[in-house]
Structures are given as structure tokens and as C-alpha cells.
């Protein structure tokens, strides 16, 4: 795919839409968490249960939305679901009690299942076939800046409008994704599909894939890494403060996670043929483990939080691309939407649990327990990933 073809332009627009959506539904909460505590007076656990519930709803729906993409409805989900997501984020800015806060997050979870990476990647795989890897990499290159946009913007808006007022502002930003996605979807649908992926649903493909141990190994690896990443991302500002970083340094380091994701993805884009999906996965998992070690030792030298941001961002950023690629390589492309959606349940559930698990860990053992637990998740993911790839995913 040429970087400047009409097809590439549509992919870049879809990438922009993902960036705006992720900034609002995924990164705004951790960026505004201290301000939301002040604005609402609710505990961290009460606030964190909202995104947890949203991810639970998303996990329940993602296998179905993957099947809907297989049936040709992906474009409609990418076009209209961001409207529901933006309305939900705006509603969070008006929520007057934890119960309302949680109910709105459940609605946001339904929207997330329809318009975030899983549906976007399945849509691109269905439309572009063998060229999907390049398109997915381009989407994540741009969307990797969602955190870079959200953390500084959240810091500014939180000071100016308060935590809940800032959420309403984020909702307005998210609405810009609607016309952008709509134009991108129409453009891609007008173009001839480049790959040989069947447009029909593939009955039985998911059941066949689930009988293979490789299916479960992939799910467990990404579940462990997403639990690691979700906890660290949700409480990143608190953890950086615990490591001795001043507020400005903490915000700057958190904002570096996004560019690190982009840098890792650029390496994959330009060196992908030389590196290969399996080797890139191993190095990404190693990066997550090294990030945990950097954060653990940053108490002696706070500047190591920047090493953490670089390693965590690059590792997790690459893995977000490599998951659909590994599924296609190991489990095949037949029924890809449904299979990818089913595999995604594990990392989505991990993301759902991450805020609450992190809150429990902080309550039971403080930041030290968080560092140890997240490092264990990274090591476990690396061990299982090495076993899977050593066997070639043939099991």
C-alpha cells in the first residue's frame, strides 16, 4: 500500500478517528483521575469501577461485534458507535452519584465494543486482506498519540474546568471522529478489496479455533500483558509520584508513553519483513518486563520513569499490532472477525479488572505490591509466549 494512495488516505483518516475516540474513552480517565477525585469526592475504587464495568460489557459484546464485522456491518459500527461513546463521556461529566457513573460506563462499554481497535482491525482485515498489516500499523502509529494528546490536555482541562467539566470537553473532541470515520469507511468500501478474504461469515471457524491450545495460549499471554498495562496506565501518575517524581515530571513521562508506542510501531513498519511477527512478539514481551524493572528501581533514581515509559509504550504498542497478526498467522484468516473478537475477551477482561485490581493492590500493599504484581504478569506472559512461539502455534 502506497503511503499516499487513496486507500492509504482513508486508512490515515480512520487512524485519526481512532485517536480521538481513544483519547476520550480510554485515556481521559487516568489523565483526569486526581481531578475527578476532587470534583466528586468519591473514592478511587468507586471511580475505577466505572471503566471496569465498561470493559466487562465490552468483553461480553466483542465476540458478537467481531461476527458482525464478518457479516459486513463493521463500517456502520465505526461510523455511529462513536456518537454513543461521546454522549456517554459527556454524561460522565454530569453524573451526580457513583450509581449513575457506573450505569453510564456500561453504555460506554457497548460503544467501545463497536468502535475501538478490535472492530477497526477486523474491518481492515476484511476489506484489505493481505495488506491489512500495513493498514493496522498505520492506524496504531497515529492512535499511539492518543495518550500524548490526553494527558497534557487532561492536565490543562482539569485545572480549568475541573474533572467532570473536562470530561464534557473530551466528549466534544470525540464527536469529531464521527464524520472522519464515515468518510474513511465510504472511501474504503468504494475501492476494490486487495486481499482474498472471504466476505461471508465462516460458520464453525470459531469453534474449530477454540479447540486448539494455541487459541488459549494467545488469549492468556495478552490477558496478562493487558492486566499489567491497564494497572500501570490507570495509576501511572500516582506511581510516578511514589517513585519521587514531581507533578510536572510525572505528566511529561506519562505523555512519553504514546510516542514510545509510535516509535516501536515505526520500527515494525519499516523492518517488519526482517523481524517477523514471532520475533517482534518476543522482543515486545521482553520490553514489558524491562519496563517493570525500570519502574521498580526508579525509587533510587526517579528519571528511570522515562525508561519505563519508553519500554512499556514500545512493548505494549507493538503487541497491540501483533495480536491480530499472530491470530491470522497461527489460527488462520477464516472467520477472523469472530476468532479475533473471542481472543480479545481475555485482554478486555484484563483491562476491565485492571483499575479495580490496582485499587485492591494499593489498599493491601501499597505501590510496592503493584510493582511486584505487574512484573509477575510481564514475566508470565513472556514465558507462555516463548512456549507458544517455540512450538510454532501448531498445538
mmCIF file of C-alpha atoms in Angstrom:
data_model
loop_
_atom_site.group_PDB
_atom_site.id
_atom_site.type_symbol
_atom_site.label_atom_id
_atom_site.label_comp_id
_atom_site.label_asym_id
_atom_site.label_seq_id
_atom_site.Cartn_x
_atom_site.Cartn_y
_atom_site.Cartn_z
ATOM 1 C CA UNK A 1 0.000 0.000 0.000
ATOM 2 C CA UNK A 2 1.449 3.366 -1.025
ATOM 3 C CA UNK A 3 1.722 5.911 1.756
ATOM 4 C CA UNK A 4 -0.146 8.478 -0.357
ATOM 5 C CA UNK A 5 -2.690 6.438 -2.313
ATOM 6 C CA UNK A 6 -6.418 6.981 -1.937
ATOM 7 C CA UNK A 7 -6.616 3.786 0.070
ATOM 8 C CA UNK A 8 -3.827 4.960 2.388
ATOM 9 C CA UNK A 9 -5.543 8.333 2.861
ATOM 10 C CA UNK A 10 -8.689 6.565 4.019
ATOM 11 C CA UNK A 11 -6.642 4.482 6.463
ATOM 12 C CA UNK A 12 -4.935 7.611 7.841
ATOM 13 C CA UNK A 13 -8.367 9.174 8.410
ATOM 14 C CA UNK A 14 -9.556 6.060 10.201
ATOM 15 C CA UNK A 15 -6.414 6.310 12.329
ATOM 16 C CA UNK A 16 -7.306 9.883 13.279
ATOM 17 C CA UNK A 17 -10.796 8.778 14.252
ATOM 18 C CA UNK A 18 -9.340 6.061 16.491
ATOM 19 C CA UNK A 19 -7.022 8.603 18.105
ATOM 20 C CA UNK A 20 -9.864 10.933 19.047
ATOM 21 C CA UNK A 21 -12.031 8.089 20.307
ATOM 22 C CA UNK A 22 -9.299 6.507 22.412
ATOM 23 C CA UNK A 23 -8.353 9.874 23.894
ATOM 24 C CA UNK A 24 -11.882 10.227 25.248
ATOM 25 C CA UNK A 25 -12.936 6.730 26.301
ATOM 26 C CA UNK A 26 -9.591 5.217 27.318
ATOM 27 C CA UNK A 27 -7.072 7.876 28.322
ATOM 28 C CA UNK A 28 -9.256 10.657 29.711
ATOM 29 C CA UNK A 29 -9.995 8.702 32.895
ATOM 30 C CA UNK A 30 -6.376 8.124 34.027
ATOM 31 C CA UNK A 31 -5.447 11.635 32.857
ATOM 32 C CA UNK A 32 -8.201 13.157 34.994
ATOM 33 C CA UNK A 33 -8.282 10.722 37.923
ATOM 34 C CA UNK A 34 -6.836 13.118 40.549
ATOM 35 C CA UNK A 35 -9.197 15.895 39.373
ATOM 36 C CA UNK A 36 -12.167 13.530 39.373
ATOM 37 C CA UNK A 37 -11.459 12.583 42.981
ATOM 38 C CA UNK A 38 -11.521 16.256 43.936
ATOM 39 C CA UNK A 39 -14.601 17.063 41.848
ATOM 40 C CA UNK A 40 -16.746 14.139 43.027
ATOM 41 C CA UNK A 41 -15.424 13.290 46.460
ATOM 42 C CA UNK A 42 -15.697 9.590 45.532
ATOM 43 C CA UNK A 43 -13.034 7.024 46.347
ATOM 44 C CA UNK A 44 -10.575 5.682 43.790
ATOM 45 C CA UNK A 45 -12.349 2.321 43.958
ATOM 46 C CA UNK A 46 -15.765 3.889 43.226
ATOM 47 C CA UNK A 47 -14.376 5.808 40.273
ATOM 48 C CA UNK A 48 -12.347 2.857 38.978
ATOM 49 C CA UNK A 49 -15.324 0.515 38.972
ATOM 50 C CA UNK A 50 -16.810 2.609 36.143
ATOM 51 C CA UNK A 51 -14.218 1.755 33.484
ATOM 52 C CA UNK A 52 -14.066 -1.769 34.904
ATOM 53 C CA UNK A 53 -17.785 -2.203 34.214
ATOM 54 C CA UNK A 54 -17.370 -0.640 30.782
ATOM 55 C CA UNK A 55 -14.698 -3.157 29.851
ATOM 56 C CA UNK A 56 -16.814 -6.028 31.186
ATOM 57 C CA UNK A 57 -19.644 -5.011 28.872
ATOM 58 C CA UNK A 58 -17.154 -4.626 26.039
ATOM 59 C CA UNK A 59 -15.768 -8.116 26.691
ATOM 60 C CA UNK A 60 -19.261 -9.614 26.622
ATOM 61 C CA UNK A 61 -20.079 -7.962 23.296
ATOM 62 C CA UNK A 62 -16.785 -8.195 21.391
ATOM 63 C CA UNK A 63 -17.266 -11.792 20.141
ATOM 64 C CA UNK A 64 -20.605 -10.671 18.687
ATOM 65 C CA UNK A 65 -19.257 -7.465 17.148
ATOM 66 C CA UNK A 66 -16.469 -9.499 15.522
ATOM 67 C CA UNK A 67 -19.123 -11.670 13.915
ATOM 68 C CA UNK A 68 -20.988 -8.566 12.806
ATOM 69 C CA UNK A 69 -17.848 -7.370 11.030
ATOM 70 C CA UNK A 70 -17.662 -10.752 9.271
ATOM 71 C CA UNK A 71 -21.228 -10.083 8.074
ATOM 72 C CA UNK A 72 -20.320 -6.658 6.673
ATOM 73 C CA UNK A 73 -21.518 -4.281 9.411
ATOM 74 C CA UNK A 74 -18.115 -3.038 10.543
ATOM 75 C CA UNK A 75 -18.371 0.280 8.749
ATOM 76 C CA UNK A 76 -21.688 1.117 10.383
ATOM 77 C CA UNK A 77 -20.282 0.371 13.834
ATOM 78 C CA UNK A 78 -17.226 2.538 13.232
ATOM 79 C CA UNK A 79 -19.415 5.358 11.971
ATOM 80 C CA UNK A 80 -22.200 5.501 14.548
ATOM 81 C CA UNK A 81 -20.825 3.995 17.762
ATOM 82 C CA UNK A 82 -18.516 6.998 18.436
ATOM 83 C CA UNK A 83 -21.645 9.130 18.803
ATOM 84 C CA UNK A 84 -22.852 6.908 21.627
ATOM 85 C CA UNK A 85 -19.369 6.899 23.162
ATOM 86 C CA UNK A 86 -19.158 10.697 23.112
ATOM 87 C CA UNK A 87 -22.605 11.074 24.640
ATOM 88 C CA UNK A 88 -21.562 8.664 27.359
ATOM 89 C CA UNK A 89 -18.386 10.580 28.201
ATOM 90 C CA UNK A 90 -20.396 13.797 28.327
ATOM 91 C CA UNK A 91 -22.845 12.046 30.656
ATOM 92 C CA UNK A 92 -19.970 11.171 32.986
ATOM 93 C CA UNK A 93 -19.355 14.876 33.331
ATOM 94 C CA UNK A 94 -22.876 15.290 34.680
ATOM 95 C CA UNK A 95 -23.088 12.164 36.861
ATOM 96 C CA UNK A 96 -24.122 13.029 40.395
ATOM 97 C CA UNK A 97 -23.633 9.672 42.091
ATOM 98 C CA UNK A 98 -21.464 6.571 41.715
ATOM 99 C CA UNK A 99 -24.503 4.555 40.601
ATOM 100 C CA UNK A 100 -25.135 6.891 37.665
ATOM 101 C CA UNK A 101 -21.402 6.938 36.927
ATOM 102 C CA UNK A 102 -21.369 3.127 36.680
ATOM 103 C CA UNK A 103 -24.544 2.956 34.545
ATOM 104 C CA UNK A 104 -23.076 5.391 32.023
ATOM 105 C CA UNK A 105 -19.855 3.409 31.836
ATOM 106 C CA UNK A 106 -21.889 0.326 30.931
ATOM 107 C CA UNK A 107 -23.278 2.223 27.937
ATOM 108 C CA UNK A 108 -19.782 3.381 27.003
ATOM 109 C CA UNK A 109 -18.663 -0.260 27.110
ATOM 110 C CA UNK A 110 -21.205 -1.164 24.449
ATOM 111 C CA UNK A 111 -19.920 1.652 22.260
ATOM 112 C CA UNK A 112 -16.305 0.584 22.826
ATOM 113 C CA UNK A 113 -17.070 -2.921 21.579
ATOM 114 C CA UNK A 114 -18.261 -1.434 18.296
ATOM 115 C CA UNK A 115 -15.722 1.270 17.504
ATOM 116 C CA UNK A 116 -12.305 0.619 19.058
ATOM 117 C CA UNK A 117 -9.337 -1.386 17.786
ATOM 118 C CA UNK A 118 -10.968 -4.816 17.605
ATOM 119 C CA UNK A 119 -13.729 -3.734 15.236
ATOM 120 C CA UNK A 120 -11.404 -1.433 13.322
ATOM 121 C CA UNK A 121 -8.778 -4.142 12.795
ATOM 122 C CA UNK A 122 -11.362 -6.734 11.800
ATOM 123 C CA UNK A 123 -12.899 -4.253 9.342
ATOM 124 C CA UNK A 124 -9.492 -3.564 7.785
ATOM 125 C CA UNK A 125 -8.620 -7.258 7.622
ATOM 126 C CA UNK A 126 -11.912 -7.985 5.885
ATOM 127 C CA UNK A 127 -11.519 -5.158 3.396
ATOM 128 C CA UNK A 128 -7.775 -5.344 2.686
ATOM 129 C CA UNK A 129 -6.807 -8.969 3.178
ATOM 130 C CA UNK A 130 -3.030 -9.388 2.943
ATOM 131 C CA UNK A 131 -2.478 -5.637 3.063
ATOM 132 C CA UNK A 132 -4.156 -5.345 6.466
ATOM 133 C CA UNK A 133 -0.897 -5.461 8.441
ATOM 134 C CA UNK A 134 0.347 -2.233 6.883
ATOM 135 C CA UNK A 135 -3.022 -0.564 7.403
ATOM 136 C CA UNK A 136 -3.272 -1.694 11.028
ATOM 137 C CA UNK A 137 0.253 -0.451 11.683
ATOM 138 C CA UNK A 138 -0.635 2.964 10.225
ATOM 139 C CA UNK A 139 -3.752 3.166 12.400
ATOM 140 C CA UNK A 140 -1.803 2.388 15.544
ATOM 141 C CA UNK A 141 1.012 4.757 14.573
ATOM 142 C CA UNK A 142 -1.390 7.664 14.770
ATOM 143 C CA UNK A 143 -3.611 6.334 17.561
ATOM 144 C CA UNK A 144 -0.494 5.868 19.681
ATOM 145 C CA UNK A 145 -0.608 9.629 20.190
ATOM 146 C CA UNK A 146 -3.980 9.391 21.965
ATOM 147 C CA UNK A 147 -2.251 9.275 25.344
ATOM 148 C CA UNK A 148 0.131 12.051 24.319
ATOM 149 C CA UNK A 149 -2.920 14.154 23.498
ATOM 150 C CA UNK A 150 -4.978 13.148 26.526
ATOM 151 C CA UNK A 151 -2.531 13.559 29.415
ATOM 152 C CA UNK A 152 -1.415 17.161 28.749
ATOM 153 C CA UNK A 153 -4.924 18.119 27.605
ATOM 154 C CA UNK A 154 -6.399 16.482 30.693
ATOM 155 C CA UNK A 155 -3.964 18.366 32.905
ATOM 156 C CA UNK A 156 -4.994 21.671 31.292
ATOM 157 C CA UNK A 157 -8.721 20.983 31.180
ATOM 158 C CA UNK A 158 -8.761 19.562 34.698
ATOM 159 C CA UNK A 159 -7.252 22.756 36.061
ATOM 160 C CA UNK A 160 -9.567 24.948 34.004
ATOM 161 C CA UNK A 161 -12.870 23.057 34.206
ATOM 162 C CA UNK A 162 -12.490 20.514 36.976
ATOM 163 C CA UNK A 163 -12.549 16.771 36.450
ATOM 164 C CA UNK A 164 -16.139 16.411 35.288
ATOM 165 C CA UNK A 165 -16.146 19.563 33.198
ATOM 166 C CA UNK A 166 -13.051 18.286 31.436
ATOM 167 C CA UNK A 167 -14.895 15.083 30.522
ATOM 168 C CA UNK A 168 -17.564 17.116 28.713
ATOM 169 C CA UNK A 169 -14.803 18.861 26.760
ATOM 170 C CA UNK A 170 -13.302 15.474 25.837
ATOM 171 C CA UNK A 171 -16.730 14.374 24.589
ATOM 172 C CA UNK A 172 -16.827 17.321 22.198
ATOM 173 C CA UNK A 173 -13.421 16.325 20.878
ATOM 174 C CA UNK A 174 -14.622 12.754 20.326
ATOM 175 C CA UNK A 175 -17.521 13.860 18.130
ATOM 176 C CA UNK A 176 -15.005 14.959 15.507
ATOM 177 C CA UNK A 177 -14.326 11.257 14.893
ATOM 178 C CA UNK A 178 -17.830 10.680 13.501
ATOM 179 C CA UNK A 179 -17.526 12.462 10.117
ATOM 180 C CA UNK A 180 -13.879 11.364 9.829
ATOM 181 C CA UNK A 181 -14.763 7.685 10.254
ATOM 182 C CA UNK A 182 -17.784 7.971 7.976
ATOM 183 C CA UNK A 183 -15.699 9.373 5.107
ATOM 184 C CA UNK A 184 -12.950 6.773 5.623
ATOM 185 C CA UNK A 185 -15.420 3.872 5.622
ATOM 186 C CA UNK A 186 -17.136 5.086 2.449
ATOM 187 C CA UNK A 187 -13.774 5.515 0.729
ATOM 188 C CA UNK A 188 -12.561 2.034 1.606
ATOM 189 C CA UNK A 189 -15.811 0.441 0.532
ATOM 190 C CA UNK A 190 -15.613 2.130 -2.873
ATOM 191 C CA UNK A 191 -12.221 0.605 -3.509
ATOM 192 C CA UNK A 192 -11.658 -2.916 -4.690
ATOM 193 C CA UNK A 193 -10.665 -5.276 -1.896
ATOM 194 C CA UNK A 194 -6.977 -6.075 -2.228
ATOM 195 C CA UNK A 195 -6.927 -9.415 -0.407
ATOM 196 C CA UNK A 196 -8.568 -12.751 -0.790
ATOM 197 C CA UNK A 197 -10.519 -12.816 2.447
ATOM 198 C CA UNK A 198 -13.992 -14.278 2.071
ATOM 199 C CA UNK A 199 -16.692 -11.727 2.752
ATOM 200 C CA UNK A 200 -19.066 -14.370 4.003
ATOM 201 C CA UNK A 201 -19.322 -15.433 7.597
ATOM 202 C CA UNK A 202 -17.450 -18.666 8.369
ATOM 203 C CA UNK A 203 -19.678 -20.977 10.432
ATOM 204 C CA UNK A 204 -17.687 -23.268 12.699
ATOM 205 C CA UNK A 205 -14.406 -21.367 12.392
ATOM 206 C CA UNK A 206 -14.544 -20.075 15.966
ATOM 207 C CA UNK A 207 -15.408 -23.472 17.457
ATOM 208 C CA UNK A 208 -12.569 -25.059 15.497
ATOM 209 C CA UNK A 209 -10.089 -22.422 16.687
ATOM 210 C CA UNK A 210 -11.168 -22.794 20.316
ATOM 211 C CA UNK A 211 -10.289 -26.492 20.233
ATOM 212 C CA UNK A 212 -6.637 -25.568 19.701
ATOM 213 C CA UNK A 213 -4.400 -24.878 22.733
ATOM 214 C CA UNK A 214 -2.752 -22.088 20.737
ATOM 215 C CA UNK A 215 -6.022 -20.119 20.895
ATOM 216 C CA UNK A 216 -5.957 -20.191 24.689
ATOM 217 C CA UNK A 217 -2.227 -19.516 24.880
ATOM 218 C CA UNK A 218 -2.617 -16.342 22.816
ATOM 219 C CA UNK A 219 -5.544 -15.245 24.970
ATOM 220 C CA UNK A 220 -3.647 -15.822 28.224
ATOM 221 C CA UNK A 221 -0.490 -14.035 27.062
ATOM 222 C CA UNK A 222 -2.365 -10.923 26.013
ATOM 223 C CA UNK A 223 -4.627 -11.090 29.050
ATOM 224 C CA UNK A 224 -1.621 -10.996 31.389
ATOM 225 C CA UNK A 225 0.075 -8.178 29.495
ATOM 226 C CA UNK A 226 -3.105 -6.095 29.316
ATOM 227 C CA UNK A 227 -3.647 -6.533 33.055
ATOM 228 C CA UNK A 228 -0.092 -5.332 33.599
ATOM 229 C CA UNK A 229 -0.544 -2.394 31.230
ATOM 230 C CA UNK A 230 -4.013 -1.446 32.458
ATOM 231 C CA UNK A 231 -2.966 -1.222 36.108
ATOM 232 C CA UNK A 232 0.166 0.767 35.343
ATOM 233 C CA UNK A 233 -1.628 3.129 32.969
ATOM 234 C CA UNK A 234 -4.559 3.776 35.309
ATOM 235 C CA UNK A 235 -2.350 4.678 38.260
ATOM 236 C CA UNK A 236 0.653 5.968 36.360
ATOM 237 C CA UNK A 237 0.627 9.460 37.891
ATOM 238 C CA UNK A 238 0.280 8.083 41.421
ATOM 239 C CA UNK A 239 3.044 5.531 40.843
ATOM 240 C CA UNK A 240 5.384 8.124 39.381
ATOM 241 C CA UNK A 241 4.763 10.333 42.404
ATOM 242 C CA UNK A 242 5.615 7.379 44.646
ATOM 243 C CA UNK A 243 8.906 6.998 42.785
ATOM 244 C CA UNK A 244 9.768 10.589 43.752
ATOM 245 C CA UNK A 245 8.811 12.371 40.521
ATOM 246 C CA UNK A 246 7.404 15.884 40.754
ATOM 247 C CA UNK A 247 3.987 16.542 39.193
ATOM 248 C CA UNK A 248 5.386 18.117 36.033
ATOM 249 C CA UNK A 249 7.901 15.337 35.516
ATOM 250 C CA UNK A 250 5.200 12.708 36.073
ATOM 251 C CA UNK A 251 2.893 14.240 33.446
ATOM 252 C CA UNK A 252 5.769 14.546 30.984
ATOM 253 C CA UNK A 253 6.839 10.939 31.477
ATOM 254 C CA UNK A 254 3.247 9.689 31.142
ATOM 255 C CA UNK A 255 2.913 11.651 27.908
ATOM 256 C CA UNK A 256 6.025 9.867 26.587
ATOM 257 C CA UNK A 257 4.249 6.510 26.576
ATOM 258 C CA UNK A 258 2.390 7.436 23.388
ATOM 259 C CA UNK A 259 5.444 8.490 21.341
ATOM 260 C CA UNK A 260 7.207 5.342 22.516
ATOM 261 C CA UNK A 261 4.327 3.297 21.135
ATOM 262 C CA UNK A 262 4.691 5.122 17.835
ATOM 263 C CA UNK A 263 8.455 4.617 17.717
ATOM 264 C CA UNK A 264 8.096 0.880 18.274
ATOM 265 C CA UNK A 265 5.455 0.656 15.579
ATOM 266 C CA UNK A 266 7.636 2.593 13.134
ATOM 267 C CA UNK A 267 10.383 0.028 13.638
ATOM 268 C CA UNK A 268 7.885 -2.732 12.869
ATOM 269 C CA UNK A 269 6.584 -0.867 9.820
ATOM 270 C CA UNK A 270 9.998 -0.416 8.230
ATOM 271 C CA UNK A 271 11.718 -3.569 9.499
ATOM 272 C CA UNK A 272 8.722 -5.895 9.724
ATOM 273 C CA UNK A 273 9.782 -8.189 6.890
ATOM 274 C CA UNK A 274 13.195 -8.637 8.510
ATOM 275 C CA UNK A 275 11.942 -9.019 12.086
ATOM 276 C CA UNK A 276 8.839 -11.148 11.587
ATOM 277 C CA UNK A 277 5.798 -11.366 13.823
ATOM 278 C CA UNK A 278 7.136 -14.055 16.176
ATOM 279 C CA UNK A 279 10.455 -12.347 16.888
ATOM 280 C CA UNK A 280 8.765 -8.965 17.297
ATOM 281 C CA UNK A 281 6.388 -10.510 19.829
ATOM 282 C CA UNK A 282 9.254 -11.914 21.916
ATOM 283 C CA UNK A 283 11.114 -8.598 21.965
ATOM 284 C CA UNK A 284 7.918 -6.737 22.843
ATOM 285 C CA UNK A 285 7.281 -9.049 25.798
ATOM 286 C CA UNK A 286 10.875 -8.568 26.952
ATOM 287 C CA UNK A 287 10.334 -4.797 26.733
ATOM 288 C CA UNK A 288 7.346 -5.003 29.077
ATOM 289 C CA UNK A 289 9.408 -6.989 31.601
ATOM 290 C CA UNK A 290 12.284 -4.497 31.434
ATOM 291 C CA UNK A 291 9.789 -1.669 31.900
ATOM 292 C CA UNK A 292 8.607 -3.250 35.141
ATOM 293 C CA UNK A 293 12.186 -3.499 36.367
ATOM 294 C CA UNK A 294 12.823 0.149 35.479
ATOM 295 C CA UNK A 295 9.769 1.298 37.431
ATOM 296 C CA UNK A 296 10.716 -0.888 40.395
ATOM 297 C CA UNK A 297 14.185 0.661 40.601
ATOM 298 C CA UNK A 298 13.076 4.237 39.876
ATOM 299 C CA UNK A 299 12.777 4.829 43.625
ATOM 300 C CA UNK A 300 16.563 5.187 43.656
ATOM 301 C CA UNK A 301 16.633 7.355 40.505
ATOM 302 C CA UNK A 302 13.295 8.938 39.513
ATOM 303 C CA UNK A 303 14.455 9.647 35.958
ATOM 304 C CA UNK A 304 14.051 5.920 35.304
ATOM 305 C CA UNK A 305 10.341 6.602 34.918
ATOM 306 C CA UNK A 306 11.220 7.800 31.414
ATOM 307 C CA UNK A 307 12.883 4.450 30.725
ATOM 308 C CA UNK A 308 9.710 2.795 31.955
ATOM 309 C CA UNK A 309 7.584 4.972 29.645
ATOM 310 C CA UNK A 310 9.784 4.137 26.653
ATOM 311 C CA UNK A 311 9.888 0.376 27.264
ATOM 312 C CA UNK A 312 6.260 -0.011 28.325
ATOM 313 C CA UNK A 313 4.992 2.132 25.480
ATOM 314 C CA UNK A 314 7.058 0.351 22.826
ATOM 315 C CA UNK A 315 6.282 -3.118 24.174
ATOM 316 C CA UNK A 316 2.550 -2.702 24.652
ATOM 317 C CA UNK A 317 2.250 -0.641 21.481
ATOM 318 C CA UNK A 318 3.812 -3.340 19.357
ATOM 319 C CA UNK A 319 1.737 -6.063 20.978
ATOM 320 C CA UNK A 320 -1.484 -4.257 20.073
ATOM 321 C CA UNK A 321 -0.490 -4.646 16.413
ATOM 322 C CA UNK A 322 0.934 -8.120 16.735
ATOM 323 C CA UNK A 323 -2.133 -9.704 18.318
ATOM 324 C CA UNK A 324 -4.257 -9.699 15.112
ATOM 325 C CA UNK A 325 -1.186 -10.679 13.108
ATOM 326 C CA UNK A 326 -0.460 -13.665 15.378
ATOM 327 C CA UNK A 327 -4.101 -14.732 15.255
ATOM 328 C CA UNK A 328 -4.013 -14.676 11.455
ATOM 329 C CA UNK A 329 -0.617 -16.446 11.307
ATOM 330 C CA UNK A 330 -1.379 -19.156 13.864
ATOM 331 C CA UNK A 331 -5.157 -19.619 13.739
ATOM 332 C CA UNK A 332 -5.814 -18.577 10.130
ATOM 333 C CA UNK A 333 -7.928 -15.895 8.460
ATOM 334 C CA UNK A 334 -11.135 -17.851 8.055
ATOM 335 C CA UNK A 335 -13.727 -16.316 10.376
ATOM 336 C CA UNK A 336 -11.101 -13.803 11.516
ATOM 337 C CA UNK A 337 -13.570 -11.304 12.987
ATOM 338 C CA UNK A 338 -15.249 -13.830 15.273
ATOM 339 C CA UNK A 339 -11.964 -15.505 16.291
ATOM 340 C CA UNK A 340 -10.204 -12.204 16.939
ATOM 341 C CA UNK A 341 -13.184 -10.997 18.959
ATOM 342 C CA UNK A 342 -13.154 -14.159 21.065
ATOM 343 C CA UNK A 343 -9.410 -13.945 21.728
ATOM 344 C CA UNK A 344 -9.891 -10.303 22.662
ATOM 345 C CA UNK A 345 -12.171 -11.227 25.559
ATOM 346 C CA UNK A 346 -9.128 -12.054 27.731
ATOM 347 C CA UNK A 347 -7.270 -8.731 27.293
ATOM 348 C CA UNK A 348 -10.530 -6.792 27.524
ATOM 349 C CA UNK A 349 -11.452 -8.553 30.771
ATOM 350 C CA UNK A 350 -7.944 -7.810 31.990
ATOM 351 C CA UNK A 351 -8.426 -4.149 31.125
ATOM 352 C CA UNK A 352 -11.770 -4.283 32.910
ATOM 353 C CA UNK A 353 -10.221 -5.744 36.023
ATOM 354 C CA UNK A 354 -7.119 -3.555 35.963
ATOM 355 C CA UNK A 355 -8.480 -0.423 37.720
ATOM 356 C CA UNK A 356 -10.134 -2.442 40.486
ATOM 357 C CA UNK A 357 -7.246 -4.900 40.848
ATOM 358 C CA UNK A 358 -4.886 -1.954 41.069
ATOM 359 C CA UNK A 359 -7.039 -0.327 43.740
ATOM 360 C CA UNK A 360 -7.053 -3.555 45.776
ATOM 361 C CA UNK A 361 -3.286 -3.931 45.433
ATOM 362 C CA UNK A 362 -2.745 -0.346 46.546
ATOM 363 C CA UNK A 363 -5.006 -0.917 49.549
ATOM 364 C CA UNK A 364 -3.365 -4.200 50.575
ATOM 365 C CA UNK A 365 0.295 -3.464 49.969
ATOM 366 C CA UNK A 366 0.734 -0.001 48.527
ATOM 367 C CA UNK A 367 2.706 0.777 45.372
ATOM 368 C CA UNK A 368 5.299 -1.898 46.143
ATOM 369 C CA UNK A 369 2.735 -4.653 45.693
ATOM 370 C CA UNK A 370 1.632 -3.080 42.400
ATOM 371 C CA UNK A 371 5.193 -3.110 41.062
ATOM 372 C CA UNK A 372 5.721 -6.748 42.034
ATOM 373 C CA UNK A 373 2.386 -7.940 40.671
ATOM 374 C CA UNK A 374 2.796 -6.189 37.321
ATOM 375 C CA UNK A 375 6.321 -7.521 36.933
ATOM 376 C CA UNK A 376 4.998 -11.029 37.592
ATOM 377 C CA UNK A 377 2.361 -10.568 34.890
ATOM 378 C CA UNK A 378 5.026 -9.498 32.417
ATOM 379 C CA UNK A 379 7.256 -12.472 33.237
ATOM 380 C CA UNK A 380 4.329 -14.884 32.983
ATOM 381 C CA UNK A 381 3.305 -13.505 29.596
ATOM 382 C CA UNK A 382 6.866 -13.790 28.340
ATOM 383 C CA UNK A 383 7.183 -17.416 29.496
ATOM 384 C CA UNK A 384 3.918 -18.532 27.867
ATOM 385 C CA UNK A 385 4.654 -16.546 24.719
ATOM 386 C CA UNK A 386 8.055 -18.188 24.339
ATOM 387 C CA UNK A 387 6.464 -21.608 24.715
ATOM 388 C CA UNK A 388 3.772 -20.829 22.140
ATOM 389 C CA UNK A 389 6.157 -19.441 19.560
ATOM 390 C CA UNK A 390 8.749 -22.160 20.101
ATOM 391 C CA UNK A 391 6.095 -24.703 19.146
ATOM 392 C CA UNK A 392 5.054 -22.554 16.195
ATOM 393 C CA UNK A 393 1.469 -22.345 17.412
ATOM 394 C CA UNK A 394 0.779 -25.765 15.929
ATOM 395 C CA UNK A 395 -0.935 -27.120 19.002
#
